[in-house]
Amino acid sequence: MKKIQVSPSILAADFSQLGNEIKRLEKGGADLIHVDVMDGHFVPNLTIGPPVIKALKKNCSIKFDVHLMISPVHKYIEAYSDAGADIITIHPEATDNLSASISKIKELKKKVGVSLNPETKVSIIKEHLEQIDLVLIMSVNPGFGGQKFMPEVLKKIEELKNIKIKNSLNFDIEVDGGINFKNSKDVIKAGANILVSGTTIFKESNGNIKKNIEELRIP
Ligand code: DX5
Ligand code: ZN
């Protein structure tokens, strides 16, 4: 099994101190930095755009795992790539041509992520899996941090893991939303190898990021 990676979501960070918060994540052993980009249209919330990502990336050596919850996403892919995204994750519902959007990310030499909302079926991406580096399984409806984990997605993680094994594919399985120290174990057992977490990492153990990251990694 690949080492379990943790991708802290800066959505739960102190936005008045973002640069320092990223430094704390670096020191705390984060494997990736998860950046939630929301447009107030594809999801009800609005967050951050390319200039902020560019500024944060300048002082950070960790790869940026950029989760685009924007529609139509295609025309913005290049801007997020230029800003410094290393993994660019899109939702199939946010593009009218998933193949073209995947190819665009590949042309820009970035890792391709595709995200499945809780109600989105694995079959929608099945024919694309060879082109995809990472599947991001949403365990909440996207839009806000601090929501409750939906245990019904565990079946989907397993389904995806089985497809991966059966077809000898290599993509990462990342899970996002409501991850805590208890369900992290179920998620890992089901087949995930990257965990996104905002609230647990920034708020548990009085904000001891290192401790929280380490605890999330334990299978
Ligand atoms: C939800 C976002 C998540 C979320 C994770 O739309 O994609 O990344 O902020 O935060 P927690 O861990 O608080 O659910
Ligand atoms: Zn996210």
Short mmCIF file of C-alpha atoms and ligand atoms in Angstrom, two decimals:
data_model
loop_
_atom_site.label_atom_id
_atom_site.label_comp_id
_atom_site.label_asym_id
_atom_site.label_seq_id
_atom_site.Cartn_x
_atom_site.Cartn_y
_atom_site.Cartn_z
CA MET A 1 0.00 0.00 0.00
CA LYS A 2 1.19 3.54 -0.78
CA LYS A 3 1.98 5.75 2.21
CA ILE A 4 -1.10 7.63 3.37
CA GLN A 5 -0.79 11.30 2.45
CA VAL A 6 -2.52 14.23 4.12
CA SER A 7 -3.63 17.29 2.17
CA PRO A 8 -4.75 20.00 4.62
CA SER A 9 -7.48 22.30 3.33
CA ILE A 10 -6.61 25.94 3.94
CA LEU A 11 -10.32 26.72 3.98
CA ALA A 12 -10.16 26.14 7.75
CA ALA A 13 -7.04 28.29 8.20
CA ASP A 14 -6.92 31.83 9.57
CA PHE A 15 -7.33 33.84 6.35
CA SER A 16 -5.72 36.90 7.92
CA GLN A 17 -2.51 34.84 8.33
CA LEU A 18 -2.52 32.62 5.26
CA GLY A 19 1.23 32.77 4.56
CA ASN A 20 2.01 31.79 8.14
CA GLU A 21 -0.66 29.11 8.14
CA ILE A 22 1.01 27.49 5.11
CA LYS A 23 4.35 27.60 6.92
CA ARG A 24 2.73 25.85 9.89
CA LEU A 25 1.42 23.15 7.55
CA GLU A 26 4.87 22.72 6.01
CA LYS A 27 6.44 22.35 9.45
CA GLY A 28 3.67 20.02 10.52
CA GLY A 29 4.49 17.54 7.76
CA ALA A 30 1.70 18.17 5.24
CA ASP A 31 2.21 16.21 2.01
CA LEU A 32 0.13 18.58 -0.13
CA ILE A 33 -1.73 21.87 0.35
CA HIS A 34 -5.42 21.56 -0.57
CA VAL A 35 -6.85 24.78 -1.98
CA ASP A 36 -10.63 24.99 -2.31
CA VAL A 37 -11.62 27.32 -5.13
CA MET A 38 -15.33 28.20 -5.12
CA ASP A 39 -17.22 30.48 -7.48
CA GLY A 40 -20.58 31.20 -5.82
CA HIS A 41 -22.25 29.47 -8.79
CA PHE A 42 -21.14 25.83 -9.03
CA VAL A 43 -21.21 25.87 -5.23
CA PRO A 44 -22.88 28.50 -3.02
CA ASN A 45 -19.65 29.80 -1.46
CA LEU A 46 -16.90 32.07 -2.84
CA THR A 47 -13.24 31.70 -1.92
CA ILE A 48 -9.94 32.47 -3.57
CA GLY A 49 -8.59 33.01 -7.06
CA PRO A 50 -5.28 32.71 -8.93
CA PRO A 51 -3.49 35.81 -7.53
CA VAL A 52 -3.78 34.54 -3.96
CA ILE A 53 -2.57 31.07 -4.97
CA LYS A 54 0.37 32.61 -6.82
CA ALA A 55 1.39 34.63 -3.77
CA LEU A 56 1.12 31.66 -1.42
CA LYS A 57 2.98 29.30 -3.74
CA LYS A 58 5.98 31.62 -3.93
CA ASN A 59 6.94 30.84 -0.36
CA CYS A 60 6.03 27.19 -0.24
CA SER A 61 7.87 24.07 -1.36
CA ILE A 62 4.92 21.70 -1.01
CA LYS A 63 2.77 20.82 -4.02
CA PHE A 64 -0.55 22.62 -4.34
CA ASP A 65 -3.60 20.38 -4.68
CA VAL A 66 -6.10 22.77 -6.23
CA HIS A 67 -9.76 21.74 -6.09
CA LEU A 68 -11.73 23.77 -8.61
CA MET A 69 -15.41 24.08 -7.75
CA ILE A 70 -16.11 26.50 -10.58
CA SER A 71 -18.23 26.31 -13.69
CA PRO A 72 -17.57 26.48 -16.58
CA VAL A 73 -14.13 25.36 -15.44
CA HIS A 74 -12.37 24.87 -18.78
CA LYS A 75 -11.47 28.50 -19.48
CA TYR A 76 -9.90 28.93 -16.03
CA ILE A 77 -7.63 25.88 -16.06
CA GLU A 78 -4.68 27.75 -17.52
CA ALA A 79 -4.89 30.60 -14.99
CA TYR A 80 -4.74 28.17 -12.07
CA SER A 81 -1.89 26.29 -13.71
CA ASP A 82 0.04 29.54 -14.19
CA ALA A 83 -0.66 30.49 -10.59
CA GLY A 84 1.20 27.39 -9.44
CA ALA A 85 -1.30 24.56 -9.06
CA ASP A 86 0.46 21.18 -9.24
CA ILE A 87 -2.66 19.03 -9.17
CA ILE A 88 -5.74 20.49 -10.85
CA THR A 89 -8.98 18.79 -9.87
CA ILE A 90 -12.20 19.46 -11.73
CA HIS A 91 -15.79 18.25 -11.42
CA PRO A 92 -17.28 16.48 -14.48
CA GLU A 93 -20.50 18.52 -14.07
CA ALA A 94 -18.51 21.75 -14.47
CA THR A 95 -17.31 21.11 -18.02
CA ASP A 96 -19.20 20.25 -21.19
CA ASN A 97 -16.23 18.25 -22.46
CA LEU A 98 -14.45 16.27 -19.78
CA SER A 99 -11.94 14.76 -22.23
CA ALA A 100 -10.93 18.20 -23.48
CA SER A 101 -10.53 19.55 -19.96
CA ILE A 102 -8.42 16.54 -18.95
CA SER A 103 -6.24 17.01 -22.05
CA LYS A 104 -5.84 20.70 -21.27
CA ILE A 105 -4.50 19.95 -17.78
CA LYS A 106 -2.14 17.34 -19.25
CA GLU A 107 -0.87 19.78 -21.91
CA LEU A 108 0.02 22.15 -19.10
CA LYS A 109 2.01 19.29 -17.53
CA LYS A 110 -0.05 19.26 -14.36
CA LYS A 111 -1.55 16.29 -12.57
CA VAL A 112 -5.17 15.65 -13.46
CA GLY A 113 -7.74 15.21 -10.73
CA VAL A 114 -11.43 14.53 -11.23
CA SER A 115 -13.86 14.90 -8.36
CA LEU A 116 -17.06 12.97 -7.70
CA ASN A 117 -19.81 14.58 -5.65
CA PRO A 118 -21.62 12.28 -3.21
CA GLU A 119 -24.38 11.64 -5.75
CA THR A 120 -22.09 11.32 -8.79
CA LYS A 121 -21.47 7.77 -9.95
CA VAL A 122 -18.06 6.26 -10.70
CA SER A 123 -19.34 5.23 -14.16
CA ILE A 124 -19.19 8.87 -15.31
CA ILE A 125 -15.37 8.77 -15.25
CA LYS A 126 -14.76 5.10 -15.99
CA GLU A 127 -13.63 5.59 -19.59
CA HIS A 128 -11.26 8.40 -18.52
CA LEU A 129 -9.50 6.62 -15.68
CA GLU A 130 -6.34 5.89 -17.69
CA GLN A 131 -5.84 9.63 -18.18
CA ILE A 132 -6.54 10.59 -14.57
CA ASP A 133 -3.86 10.90 -11.86
CA LEU A 134 -6.24 11.35 -8.95
CA VAL A 135 -9.90 10.79 -8.17
CA LEU A 136 -11.25 13.08 -5.44
CA ILE A 137 -14.23 11.53 -3.74
CA MET A 138 -16.40 14.11 -2.00
CA SER A 139 -17.71 12.89 1.34
CA VAL A 140 -19.81 16.05 1.79
CA ASN A 141 -21.68 18.20 -0.71
CA PRO A 142 -19.04 20.71 -1.78
CA GLY A 143 -19.31 24.32 -0.71
CA PHE A 144 -18.35 24.57 2.94
CA GLY A 145 -15.85 23.24 5.44
CA GLY A 146 -16.95 21.74 8.73
CA GLN A 147 -19.72 19.52 7.38
CA LYS A 148 -20.56 16.00 8.47
CA PHE A 149 -18.91 13.04 6.70
CA MET A 150 -21.34 10.94 4.62
CA PRO A 151 -20.54 7.27 5.35
CA GLU A 152 -22.36 6.08 2.22
CA VAL A 153 -19.36 7.18 0.12
CA LEU A 154 -17.25 4.38 1.62
CA LYS A 155 -18.85 2.00 -0.88
CA LYS A 156 -17.81 4.26 -3.72
CA ILE A 157 -14.21 4.36 -2.49
CA GLU A 158 -14.18 0.57 -2.46
CA GLU A 159 -15.74 0.36 -5.89
CA LEU A 160 -13.05 2.63 -7.26
CA LYS A 161 -10.28 0.73 -5.50
CA ASN A 162 -11.53 -2.50 -7.06
CA ILE A 163 -11.61 -0.98 -10.55
CA LYS A 164 -8.09 0.29 -9.97
CA ILE A 165 -6.77 -3.12 -8.94
CA LYS A 166 -8.64 -5.01 -11.64
CA ASN A 167 -7.28 -2.78 -14.41
CA SER A 168 -3.81 -2.25 -12.90
CA LEU A 169 -4.32 1.51 -12.86
CA ASN A 170 -2.27 3.98 -10.90
CA PHE A 171 -4.46 6.91 -9.88
CA ASP A 172 -4.58 8.19 -6.32
CA ILE A 173 -7.81 8.00 -4.36
CA GLU A 174 -8.34 11.16 -2.32
CA VAL A 175 -11.28 11.79 0.00
CA ASP A 176 -12.56 15.24 0.97
CA GLY A 177 -15.07 16.44 3.55
CA GLY A 178 -15.76 15.87 7.23
CA ILE A 179 -12.71 13.66 7.81
CA ASN A 180 -11.98 13.08 11.50
CA PHE A 181 -9.74 10.70 13.46
CA LYS A 182 -12.38 8.00 13.45
CA ASN A 183 -13.68 7.95 9.89
CA SER A 184 -10.14 8.45 8.53
CA LYS A 185 -9.52 4.80 9.38
CA ASP A 186 -12.63 3.65 7.51
CA VAL A 187 -11.67 5.75 4.51
CA ILE A 188 -8.15 4.30 4.43
CA LYS A 189 -9.49 0.80 4.83
CA ALA A 190 -11.87 1.36 1.93
CA GLY A 191 -8.95 2.27 -0.33
CA ALA A 192 -8.12 5.98 -0.06
CA ASN A 193 -4.46 7.00 -0.01
CA ILE A 194 -4.82 10.79 0.31
CA LEU A 195 -6.96 12.47 2.99
CA VAL A 196 -8.09 16.08 2.75
CA SER A 197 -8.91 17.73 6.04
CA GLY A 198 -9.57 21.29 7.14
CA THR A 199 -11.41 21.39 10.45
CA THR A 200 -9.67 18.40 12.05
CA ILE A 201 -6.20 19.65 11.17
CA PHE A 202 -6.68 23.25 12.24
CA LYS A 203 -9.03 22.84 15.20
CA GLU A 204 -8.35 19.52 16.96
CA SER A 205 -5.73 19.20 19.76
CA ASN A 206 -5.76 23.01 20.19
CA GLY A 207 -4.52 23.43 16.64
CA ASN A 208 -1.49 21.13 16.99
CA ILE A 209 -1.14 20.59 13.25
CA LYS A 210 1.75 18.12 13.41
CA LYS A 211 -0.07 15.89 15.86
CA ASN A 212 -3.30 16.04 13.88
CA ILE A 213 -1.61 15.20 10.57
CA GLU A 214 0.22 12.27 12.16
CA GLU A 215 -2.96 10.95 13.71
CA LEU A 216 -4.88 11.13 10.43
CA ARG A 217 -2.23 9.03 8.70
CA ILE A 218 -2.66 6.09 11.08
CA PRO A 219 -4.55 3.30 9.33
C1 DX5 B 1 -15.69 21.29 0.71
C2 DX5 B 1 -14.20 21.34 0.48
C3 DX5 B 1 -13.37 20.61 1.49
C4 DX5 B 1 -13.55 21.05 2.92
C5 DX5 B 1 -12.76 20.21 3.86
O1 DX5 B 1 -16.33 21.87 -0.35
O2 DX5 B 1 -13.90 20.78 -0.78
O3 DX5 B 1 -12.02 20.63 1.12
O4 DX5 B 1 -13.20 22.39 3.09
O5 DX5 B 1 -12.93 20.72 5.13
P1 DX5 B 1 -13.45 19.86 6.37
O6 DX5 B 1 -12.34 18.93 6.69
O7 DX5 B 1 -13.68 20.90 7.41
O8 DX5 B 1 -14.69 19.17 5.94
ZN ZN B 2 -11.76 20.37 -1.40
#
